[in-house]
mmCIF file of C-alpha atoms in Angstrom:
data_model
loop_
_atom_site.group_PDB
_atom_site.id
_atom_site.type_symbol
_atom_site.label_atom_id
_atom_site.label_comp_id
_atom_site.label_asym_id
_atom_site.label_seq_id
_atom_site.Cartn_x
_atom_site.Cartn_y
_atom_site.Cartn_z
ATOM 1 C CA MET K 14 -23.368 -145.994 12.337
ATOM 2 C CA GLU K 15 -22.334 -146.150 8.667
ATOM 3 C CA GLU K 16 -25.628 -144.498 7.603
ATOM 4 C CA THR K 17 -25.033 -141.665 10.074
ATOM 5 C CA SER K 18 -21.493 -141.087 8.719
ATOM 6 C CA LEU K 19 -22.819 -141.097 5.166
ATOM 7 C CA LEU K 20 -25.497 -138.533 6.012
ATOM 8 C CA ARG K 21 -22.895 -136.306 7.666
ATOM 9 C CA LEU K 22 -20.675 -136.562 4.595
ATOM 10 C CA ILE K 23 -23.576 -135.621 2.292
ATOM 11 C CA SER K 24 -24.440 -132.654 4.516
ATOM 12 C CA LEU K 25 -20.817 -131.490 4.504
ATOM 13 C CA ILE K 26 -20.619 -131.711 0.697
ATOM 14 C CA SER K 27 -23.870 -129.779 0.391
ATOM 15 C CA LEU K 28 -22.590 -127.096 2.767
ATOM 16 C CA LEU K 29 -19.328 -126.769 0.854
ATOM 17 C CA SER K 30 -21.152 -126.489 -2.464
ATOM 18 C CA ARG K 31 -23.289 -123.684 -1.083
ATOM 19 C CA SER K 32 -20.338 -121.857 0.452
ATOM 20 C CA THR K 33 -18.394 -121.991 -2.832
ATOM 21 C CA ASN K 34 -21.405 -120.889 -4.856
ATOM 22 C CA GLN K 35 -20.473 -117.788 -6.834
ATOM 23 C CA VAL K 36 -22.790 -114.806 -7.174
ATOM 24 C CA HIS K 37 -21.864 -111.685 -9.119
ATOM 25 C CA LEU K 38 -23.183 -108.160 -8.906
ATOM 26 C CA THR K 39 -23.551 -106.514 -12.297
ATOM 27 C CA VAL K 40 -24.272 -102.849 -13.013
ATOM 28 C CA SER K 41 -26.225 -101.375 -15.905
ATOM 29 C CA PRO K 42 -24.908 -99.184 -17.468
ATOM 30 C CA SER K 43 -21.627 -101.031 -16.868
ATOM 31 C CA ARG K 44 -19.469 -98.304 -15.336
ATOM 32 C CA SER K 45 -18.444 -97.103 -11.906
ATOM 33 C CA GLN K 46 -19.312 -93.374 -12.147
ATOM 34 C CA PHE K 47 -22.657 -91.674 -12.759
ATOM 35 C CA PHE K 48 -24.095 -88.211 -12.917
ATOM 36 C CA GLU K 49 -26.819 -87.407 -10.434
ATOM 37 C CA TYR K 50 -30.361 -88.345 -11.486
ATOM 38 C CA GLU K 51 -29.267 -91.058 -13.930
ATOM 39 C CA SER K 52 -30.992 -94.478 -13.971
ATOM 40 C CA VAL K 53 -29.035 -97.397 -12.539
ATOM 41 C CA THR K 54 -29.859 -101.118 -12.269
ATOM 42 C CA LEU K 55 -28.021 -103.595 -10.031
ATOM 43 C CA ILE K 56 -28.502 -107.352 -10.561
ATOM 44 C CA CYS K 57 -27.338 -110.284 -8.449
ATOM 45 C CA GLU K 58 -26.517 -113.026 -10.946
ATOM 46 C CA ASP K 59 -26.176 -116.639 -9.882
ATOM 47 C CA GLU K 60 -25.986 -119.506 -12.383
ATOM 48 C CA ASN K 61 -27.908 -121.809 -10.033
ATOM 49 C CA ARG K 62 -30.666 -119.522 -8.753
ATOM 50 C CA SER K 63 -32.523 -116.496 -10.038
ATOM 51 C CA ASP K 64 -33.567 -115.295 -6.579
ATOM 52 C CA GLY K 65 -32.473 -115.660 -2.975
ATOM 53 C CA TRP K 66 -30.142 -112.653 -3.103
ATOM 54 C CA THR K 67 -30.460 -109.052 -2.118
ATOM 55 C CA VAL K 68 -28.317 -105.984 -2.774
ATOM 56 C CA ARG K 69 -26.789 -104.258 0.234
ATOM 57 C CA ARG K 70 -24.572 -101.205 0.483
ATOM 58 C CA ASN K 71 -22.353 -99.098 2.723
ATOM 59 C CA THR K 72 -22.438 -95.327 2.244
ATOM 60 C CA THR K 73 -21.504 -92.339 4.358
ATOM 61 C CA LEU K 74 -25.091 -92.340 5.649
ATOM 62 C CA GLU K 75 -25.883 -96.058 5.963
ATOM 63 C CA THR K 76 -24.304 -99.432 6.753
ATOM 64 C CA ARG K 77 -25.469 -102.762 5.271
ATOM 65 C CA THR K 78 -28.713 -101.187 4.095
ATOM 66 C CA GLU K 79 -30.895 -103.446 1.965
ATOM 67 C CA CYS K 80 -32.067 -102.239 -1.422
ATOM 68 C CA ASP K 81 -35.778 -101.674 -0.778
ATOM 69 C CA LYS K 82 -35.138 -99.842 2.497
ATOM 70 C CA ASP K 83 -34.246 -96.709 0.539
ATOM 71 C CA GLY K 84 -37.055 -94.646 -0.959
ATOM 72 C CA TRP K 85 -35.145 -94.047 -4.232
ATOM 73 C CA TRP K 86 -34.495 -97.772 -4.910
ATOM 74 C CA ARG K 87 -36.932 -100.534 -5.875
ATOM 75 C CA LYS K 88 -36.395 -104.264 -5.444
ATOM 76 C CA ASP K 89 -37.627 -106.898 -7.864
ATOM 77 C CA GLY K 90 -36.326 -110.331 -6.832
ATOM 78 C CA SER K 91 -32.557 -110.094 -6.988
ATOM 79 C CA THR K 92 -32.699 -106.852 -8.986
ATOM 80 C CA CYS K 93 -32.339 -103.406 -7.447
ATOM 81 C CA LYS K 94 -32.926 -100.274 -9.515
ATOM 82 C CA THR K 95 -33.384 -96.540 -9.307
ATOM 83 C CA SER K 96 -34.478 -93.974 -11.870
ATOM 84 C CA SER K 97 -32.743 -91.117 -10.058
ATOM 85 C CA ILE K 98 -29.452 -91.960 -8.353
ATOM 86 C CA ARG K 99 -28.198 -89.345 -5.899
ATOM 87 C CA GLU K 100 -24.792 -88.152 -4.752
ATOM 88 C CA HIS K 101 -25.296 -89.689 -1.306
ATOM 89 C CA ASP K 102 -25.681 -93.087 -3.041
ATOM 90 C CA THR K 103 -21.896 -93.163 -3.501
ATOM 91 C CA GLY K 104 -20.506 -96.215 -1.703
ATOM 92 C CA LEU K 105 -19.835 -99.953 -1.729
ATOM 93 C CA TYR K 106 -22.478 -102.362 -3.103
ATOM 94 C CA TRP K 107 -22.632 -106.179 -2.940
ATOM 95 C CA CYS K 108 -25.020 -109.153 -3.087
ATOM 96 C CA GLU K 109 -25.912 -111.066 0.057
ATOM 97 C CA SER K 110 -27.908 -114.234 0.634
ATOM 98 C CA ILE K 111 -31.346 -113.770 2.217
ATOM 99 C CA ASN K 112 -31.501 -117.304 3.670
ATOM 100 C CA GLY K 113 -29.281 -116.448 6.633
ATOM 101 C CA SER K 114 -26.043 -117.926 5.252
ATOM 102 C CA SER K 115 -22.828 -115.943 5.019
ATOM 103 C CA SER K 116 -22.633 -116.187 1.220
ATOM 104 C CA SER K 117 -21.968 -112.900 -0.527
ATOM 105 C CA SER K 118 -20.395 -111.453 -3.652
ATOM 106 C CA SER K 119 -17.395 -109.214 -4.045
ATOM 107 C CA SER K 120 -18.184 -105.552 -3.478
ATOM 108 C CA ILE K 121 -18.005 -102.812 -6.095
ATOM 109 C CA GLN K 122 -17.583 -99.073 -5.701
ATOM 110 C CA LEU K 123 -20.114 -96.699 -7.287
ATOM 111 C CA SER K 124 -19.450 -92.958 -7.429
ATOM 112 C CA VAL K 125 -22.163 -90.405 -8.088
ATOM 113 C CA SER K 126 -20.987 -86.964 -9.154
ATOM 114 C CA GLY K 127 -22.808 -83.722 -8.703
ATOM 115 C CA GLY K 128 -20.202 -82.101 -10.971
ATOM 116 C CA SER K 129 -19.991 -81.861 -14.728
ATOM 117 C CA VAL K 130 -17.358 -84.562 -15.597
ATOM 118 C CA ILE K 131 -17.201 -88.302 -14.987
ATOM 119 C CA LEU K 132 -14.777 -91.052 -16.018
ATOM 120 C CA GLN K 133 -16.351 -94.064 -17.682
ATOM 121 C CA SER K 134 -14.221 -97.055 -16.682
ATOM 122 C CA PRO K 135 -14.867 -100.779 -15.966
ATOM 123 C CA VAL K 136 -16.692 -101.330 -12.726
ATOM 124 C CA LEU K 137 -15.547 -104.971 -12.477
ATOM 125 C CA PRO K 138 -11.954 -106.259 -12.495
ATOM 126 C CA VAL K 139 -10.532 -106.601 -16.001
ATOM 127 C CA MET K 140 -8.658 -109.621 -17.311
ATOM 128 C CA GLU K 141 -4.897 -109.490 -17.615
ATOM 129 C CA GLY K 142 -3.891 -109.011 -21.256
ATOM 130 C CA ASP K 143 -7.120 -107.253 -22.275
ATOM 131 C CA ASP K 144 -7.354 -103.741 -23.721
ATOM 132 C CA VAL K 145 -9.239 -101.258 -21.544
ATOM 133 C CA THR K 146 -10.751 -98.035 -22.866
ATOM 134 C CA LEU K 147 -11.289 -95.030 -20.581
ATOM 135 C CA SER K 148 -13.759 -92.337 -21.590
ATOM 136 C CA CYS K 149 -13.983 -88.845 -20.138
ATOM 137 C CA ARG K 150 -17.537 -87.542 -20.378
ATOM 138 C CA ALA K 151 -18.901 -84.060 -19.814
ATOM 139 C CA LYS K 152 -22.475 -83.519 -18.736
ATOM 140 C CA ASN K 153 -22.880 -80.619 -21.185
ATOM 141 C CA PRO K 154 -22.238 -80.647 -24.066
ATOM 142 C CA THR K 155 -22.807 -84.339 -24.727
ATOM 143 C CA HIS K 156 -20.301 -84.674 -27.615
ATOM 144 C CA ASN K 157 -16.742 -85.848 -26.891
ATOM 145 C CA LEU K 158 -14.153 -83.260 -25.842
ATOM 146 C CA PRO K 159 -10.353 -83.499 -25.470
ATOM 147 C CA ALA K 160 -9.373 -84.764 -22.021
ATOM 148 C CA ALA K 161 -6.290 -85.394 -19.891
ATOM 149 C CA PHE K 162 -5.983 -88.669 -17.998
ATOM 150 C CA TYR K 163 -4.269 -89.399 -14.682
ATOM 151 C CA LYS K 164 -3.256 -92.530 -12.760
ATOM 152 C CA ASP K 165 -2.606 -92.271 -9.030
ATOM 153 C CA GLY K 166 -2.387 -88.504 -9.435
ATOM 154 C CA SER K 167 0.210 -88.583 -12.252
ATOM 155 C CA PHE K 168 -0.513 -87.459 -15.800
ATOM 156 C CA ILE K 169 -0.461 -90.407 -18.259
ATOM 157 C CA GLY K 170 -1.619 -88.823 -21.511
ATOM 158 C CA ASP K 171 -4.164 -86.856 -23.515
ATOM 159 C CA GLY K 172 -7.201 -88.157 -25.335
ATOM 160 C CA PRO K 173 -8.045 -85.838 -28.252
ATOM 161 C CA SER K 174 -11.558 -87.304 -28.512
ATOM 162 C CA GLY K 175 -11.972 -87.923 -24.793
ATOM 163 C CA HIS K 176 -10.793 -91.543 -24.935
ATOM 164 C CA MET K 177 -7.651 -93.406 -23.886
ATOM 165 C CA THR K 178 -6.951 -97.131 -24.351
ATOM 166 C CA LEU K 179 -4.697 -99.124 -22.044
ATOM 167 C CA LEU K 180 -3.180 -101.912 -24.142
ATOM 168 C CA HIS K 181 -2.650 -105.417 -22.746
ATOM 169 C CA VAL K 182 -3.179 -104.456 -19.122
ATOM 170 C CA SER K 183 -1.212 -106.132 -16.333
ATOM 171 C CA SER K 184 -1.044 -105.815 -12.556
ATOM 172 C CA SER K 185 1.123 -102.693 -12.969
ATOM 173 C CA ASP K 186 -1.906 -100.921 -14.501
ATOM 174 C CA GLU K 187 -3.938 -101.240 -11.313
ATOM 175 C CA GLY K 188 -4.642 -97.943 -9.584
ATOM 176 C CA LEU K 189 -6.895 -94.899 -9.259
ATOM 177 C CA TYR K 190 -7.794 -93.155 -12.516
ATOM 178 C CA LYS K 191 -9.423 -89.819 -13.210
ATOM 179 C CA CYS K 192 -9.738 -87.363 -16.078
ATOM 180 C CA ASN K 193 -9.994 -83.626 -16.656
ATOM 181 C CA ILE K 194 -11.739 -81.642 -19.386
ATOM 182 C CA SER K 195 -10.544 -78.098 -19.752
ATOM 183 C CA ARG K 196 -13.120 -75.488 -18.647
ATOM 184 C CA HIS K 197 -15.497 -78.249 -17.485
ATOM 185 C CA GLY K 198 -13.821 -79.830 -14.514
ATOM 186 C CA GLU K 199 -12.350 -83.020 -13.140
ATOM 187 C CA SER K 200 -13.967 -86.403 -12.583
ATOM 188 C CA PRO K 201 -13.937 -88.378 -9.326
ATOM 189 C CA SER K 202 -11.315 -91.138 -9.079
ATOM 190 C CA SER K 203 -12.178 -94.763 -9.819
ATOM 191 C CA ARG K 204 -10.101 -97.856 -9.197
ATOM 192 C CA ILE K 205 -9.216 -100.281 -11.971
ATOM 193 C CA SER K 206 -8.360 -103.801 -10.819
ATOM 194 C CA VAL K 207 -6.684 -106.464 -12.952
ATOM 195 C CA LYS K 208 -7.121 -110.169 -12.336
ATOM 196 C CA GLU K 209 -4.694 -112.809 -13.496
ATOM 197 C CA ASN K 210 -5.518 -114.713 -16.654
ATOM 198 C CA SER K 211 -4.697 -118.337 -15.846
ATOM 199 C CA THR K 212 -4.869 -119.376 -19.507
ATOM 200 C CA THR K 213 -1.792 -117.260 -20.247
ATOM 201 C CA THR K 214 0.353 -119.361 -17.901
ATOM 202 C CA ARG K 215 2.670 -121.445 -20.040
ATOM 203 C CA GLU K 216 3.208 -125.019 -19.066
ATOM 204 C CA THR K 217 6.743 -126.367 -19.205
ATOM 205 C CA PRO K 218 6.881 -129.051 -21.924
ATOM 206 C CA PRO K 219 7.789 -132.514 -20.680
ATOM 207 C CA THR K 220 11.362 -133.620 -21.295
ATOM 208 C CA PHE K 221 12.238 -137.089 -22.505
ATOM 209 C CA ALA K 222 15.593 -138.839 -22.175
ATOM 210 C CA THR K 223 17.279 -139.532 -25.512
ATOM 211 C CA PRO K 224 17.817 -143.284 -25.923
ATOM 212 C CA PRO K 225 21.456 -144.337 -26.410
ATOM 213 C CA PRO K 226 22.541 -145.507 -29.885
ATOM 214 C CA ALA K 227 22.322 -149.214 -30.720
ATOM 215 C CA SER K 228 26.104 -149.772 -30.484
ATOM 216 C CA ALA K 229 26.256 -148.193 -27.038
ATOM 217 C CA SER K 230 23.305 -150.302 -25.959
ATOM 218 C CA ARG K 231 25.050 -153.517 -27.045
ATOM 219 C CA SER K 232 28.225 -152.485 -25.201
ATOM 220 C CA ILE K 233 26.290 -151.790 -22.041
ATOM 221 C CA ARG K 234 24.582 -155.175 -22.243
ATOM 222 C CA LEU K 235 27.944 -156.932 -22.759
ATOM 223 C CA VAL K 236 29.416 -155.223 -19.698
ATOM 224 C CA CYS K 237 26.371 -156.237 -17.664
ATOM 225 C CA HIS K 238 26.797 -159.889 -18.706
ATOM 226 C CA LEU K 239 30.476 -159.804 -17.817
ATOM 227 C CA LEU K 240 29.671 -158.383 -14.418
ATOM 228 C CA VAL K 241 27.257 -161.265 -13.876
ATOM 229 C CA PHE K 242 29.706 -163.927 -15.203
ATOM 230 C CA CYS K 243 32.871 -162.825 -13.379
ATOM 231 C CA PRO K 244 31.670 -163.460 -9.798
ATOM 232 C CA TYR K 245 30.660 -167.024 -10.712
ATOM 233 C CA PHE K 246 34.032 -167.631 -12.393
ATOM 234 C CA ILE K 247 36.001 -166.298 -9.419
ATOM 235 C CA SER K 248 33.833 -168.271 -6.994
ATOM 236 C CA SER K 249 34.516 -171.457 -8.945
ATOM 237 C CA LEU K 250 38.276 -170.874 -8.760
ATOM 238 C CA LEU K 251 38.131 -170.305 -5.027
ATOM 239 C CA MET K 252 36.057 -173.445 -4.427
ATOM 240 C CA MET K 253 38.445 -175.536 -6.535
ATOM 241 C CA SER K 254 41.443 -174.144 -4.654
ATOM 242 C CA LEU K 255 39.889 -175.026 -1.319
ATOM 243 C CA TYR K 256 39.044 -178.511 -2.539
ATOM 244 C CA CYS K 257 42.552 -179.146 -3.727
ATOM 245 C CA GLN K 258 44.113 -177.959 -0.483
ATOM 246 C CA LYS K 259 41.929 -180.433 1.429
ATOM 247 C CA ALA K 260 42.588 -183.278 -0.990
ATOM 248 C CA LYS K 261 46.423 -182.729 -0.859
ATOM 249 C CA GLY K 262 46.763 -184.361 -4.212
ATOM 250 C CA CYS K 263 45.384 -181.819 -6.567
ATOM 251 C CA ASP K 264 47.733 -179.594 -8.522
ATOM 252 C CA LEU K 265 45.818 -176.397 -9.135
ATOM 253 C CA SER K 266 48.353 -175.185 -11.665
ATOM 254 C CA VAL K 267 48.096 -178.444 -13.596
ATOM 255 C CA SER K 268 44.315 -178.697 -13.344
ATOM 256 C CA MET K 269 43.950 -175.172 -14.585
ATOM 257 C CA ALA K 270 46.539 -175.408 -17.339
ATOM 258 C CA VAL K 271 45.342 -175.391 -20.886
ATOM 259 C CA THR K 272 47.672 -176.949 -23.512
ATOM 260 C CA ASN K 273 45.720 -175.774 -26.550
ATOM 261 C CA PRO K 274 45.080 -172.002 -26.607
ATOM 262 C CA THR K 275 42.622 -172.457 -29.425
ATOM 263 C CA GLN K 276 40.568 -174.842 -27.322
ATOM 264 C CA ALA K 277 40.598 -172.354 -24.430
ATOM 265 C CA ASP K 278 39.384 -169.547 -26.615
ATOM 266 C CA GLN K 279 36.724 -171.812 -28.059
ATOM 267 C CA GLY K 280 35.613 -172.816 -24.577
ATOM 268 C CA LEU K 281 35.308 -169.220 -23.438
ATOM 269 C CA ASP K 282 33.375 -168.369 -26.579
ATOM 270 C CA ASP K 283 31.018 -171.276 -25.949
ATOM 271 C CA ASP K 284 30.493 -170.177 -22.362
ATOM 272 C CA TYR K 285 29.816 -166.621 -23.442
ATOM 273 C CA ASP K 286 27.341 -167.801 -26.081
ATOM 274 C CA VAL K 287 25.458 -169.849 -23.509
ATOM 275 C CA ILE K 288 25.322 -166.922 -21.073
ATOM 276 C CA THR K 289 24.301 -164.515 -23.801
ATOM 277 C CA GLU K 290 21.472 -166.790 -24.986
ATOM 278 C CA HIS K 291 20.293 -167.202 -21.447
ATOM 279 C CA HIS K 292 20.135 -163.457 -20.707
ATOM 280 C CA PHE K 293 18.858 -162.216 -24.066
#
């Protein structure tokens, strides 16, 4: 019975390790927009395995199509490439396990333009706090031209050389970006996503109580000893009073009287010294 439970536990751990296995789809060149007939390579990267994955996509023409099912794409292990990407290749791409499990990567959006302007922006989510450079590129001529940049349809600035840098990006910088080059045209829109940088989270420093000064500590200890001594002293008085009442011959006032104040003070001091030595 124990062996069966152990085997089930091992199987569960193995299943969980496979389900949490991370695979990433990378694009070369690393951008989200392309001109028609450019070369593009997609790679499923997994730190544990070099194969076992395939690239799939959703476009306006196809759903969950595997890489080598398209005449313009070639598959080599977990790599999918084309030397002539087409406008109808615009869509969502992701990696999927070929062993029948449900493991898959996050999807990325690729846009293929038949026009004359594209926006070169990160295809993968960028880290919070990083600087992100956007580049507006014309098909002809190939040198950089002044461009205007837009976020969610609103103008955000000009780039005299066709570039704009977003400094220290945060979640507020997420959105759809595009650019426009005068007399050449406008690029398609591409989404920029920002993921939280956990290393920037500041931990609250631990707080420590300040120890009391030495004099205060001695006073506190003295009070504690008095609190311990007083109940015993009061109890003794009560017991003596009860004893005397039963005996009928005991004068409590006489028995408790002290004729020499100096002796009384000395006796209390001796008692306190004994108690103090006992507790310290």
